[in-house]
Amino acid sequence: MRKLLVTGGAGFIGCNFVHHWVQKNPGDRVVVLDALTYAGNAASLDSLRAKASFRFVHGDICDTDLVTNLLDGEGIDTLVHFAAESHVDRSILGPDAFIRTNIIGTHSLLTAARKTWLRDGAARPHRFHHVSTDEVYGSLGPEDPAFSETTAYAPNSPYSASKAASDHLVRSYHHTYGLEVTTSNCSNNYGPFHFPEKLIPLVIVNLLDGRAVPVYGDGKNIRDWLHVSDHCAAIEAILQRGKPGEVYNVGGRAESTNIDLVRMLCAIADAEFTRDAALRERFPKSPAARAESCAKLITYVRDRPGHDRRYAIDCSKIQAQLGFVAETKLEEGLLETFRWFVSNEAWWRGIMDGSYQRWIDAQYSRTPSSNLQSEPNS
Ligand code: NAD
Ligand code: TDX
C-alpha cells in the first residue's frame, strides 16, 4: 500500500490523476496539497471527499514546514508533483508567480523530501515524481526530429524557463543527495476539468456561448496532443516500473496545427447540435443552434510573443522500457471532451468567475480590434 502526496491535485491534470489513482488503487492513502489558485478547483475532487483514505489540504508548496509535517505525519512514501503556474500567456504578462511556485516551490518540496526521507542517512523507501513539460526543449522546425530525453534544453517563455529550472533542481537532488526522483516531460494535455484559459477548453466554451474563438498568429503552430487519461496512465507506469534518476518523455503521437484542431472542434460542435435538439435549446447563442457553422467564430488575433512553432515528443523510451503507449485517438478524445463540457456546465460556469473574466479581458483586449480578422496575415 502506498501513501501519496499529490501537489496541485485540484488542478486539471492533478485531479484527473487523483481520480485515476483512487480508482486503480482503492487501498492507497491519497493526500492532496493545493493552494487553490485561479486554476485550482476543489469541486473537481468533490466525489472523493467522503473517502476515509482521501484528504485535501489547502496550502502552498512553498511552505516547507507544512510539506515536511505532511510527509512525516502522514507517513508519505510517494510525492507526485503537479503544482505549478501552468499557462504560458500568464507567464508573459506576469512571470514572478512562475518563479515563486515553479522554482522556489519545487525546491521547497525537495528540501522537505530530503529532510524527511534521507534523515540520518537512513533512507526510507520513497519516490519523488516531478511532472514537467515538453516546452523545456524549445521549438522545432517542420522537419526536425521530435524531442527525446537527450534533446538539449532551450526554454523560450518564462513558464518553460521556470519548468526547466525545476527539472534541473530535481535532477540535482538525485545526483547530489541520492533522492529517488523520476521526471516526466509531457506534451499538451486535454480532457475533463481543463481550465478554460487553455486553447481546447476555451474553444469549447466559446463555441457553446457563441463567442469569438481566438487563434494566435497564422494558426499553423503545431502541438502534440495527449488525452489526460493517457498522461495519468503514463505517470502510473513510471511510479510502478520507472527507474530512479530517469526522465521519460510522454506524448500522444498526435501532432496538429492549431487551426486544424479548432476546425475539428467546430465540426464536432456542428454535428452534436444537429444531432441533439436539447443542445440547441441549452446553448442558443451558438451559431450551431441556428444551423450555422461554428467555424464562423474563428478569429485570428495577434500572435503570442515568442510563440514556439512546433512541439513533438519522441516517446519511444517509455514505450520500450515501461510498455506505455497512449490509447486515445485525437478525434475520439476531442469528441469525448466536448461532451464532458456539455455535461458539466455547472463546473466550468462556476470557475469562470470575476478573476477569470479579468484574465480574459486583459489577455484578449491587448489585441487591437484592427487585428481581429477572419484570415491570418500572410
Ligand atoms: P493547472 O494550472 O490546471 O493546475 C495547477 C494546480 O497547481 C492548481 O490546482 C493550482 O491551484 C495549484 N498550485 C499553483 N500554485 C501552487 C502553490 N504555490 N502551492 C500549491 N498548489 C499550487 O495545471 P495543469 O495543466 O494541471 O498542469 C499540472 C502540471 O503538469 C504542471 O506542473 C504543468 O507544468 C505540467 N504539464 C501540463 C501540461 C498541460 O498540457 N496542461 C503538459 C505538460 C506538463
Ligand atoms: O486563445 C488561444 N489561442 C491560440 O491560438 C490560446 C489560449 C492558445 N492558442 C495557441 C497557443 C498554442 O500554440 O494554441 C496552442 C495551445 O495553447 P495553450 O493551450 O495555451 O497551450 P501551450 O501554450 O501549448 O502549453 C500547454 O502545453 C504544455 C500547457 O498550458 C502547458 O502547461 C504545458 O506545459
Coordinates of N, CA and C in Angstrom, one line a residue, residues 66 73 94 296 308 377:
L66 N 5.0 23.0 6.3 CA 3.8 22.3 6.1 C 4.0 21.0 5.3
G73 N 4.0 13.3 9.1 CA 2.8 12.9 9.9 C 1.9 11.9 9.1
G94 N 2.9 38.1 -16.4 CA 3.4 38.2 -15.0 C 4.2 37.1 -14.6
K296 N -17.6 30.0 -38.2 CA -17.7 31.5 -38.4 C -17.1 32.2 -37.2
D308 N 6.3 29.4 -29.6 CA 7.0 28.2 -30.1 C 6.2 27.7 -31.3
N377 N -2.6 37.2 -41.2 CA -1.7 38.0 -42.0 C -0.8 37.0 -42.8

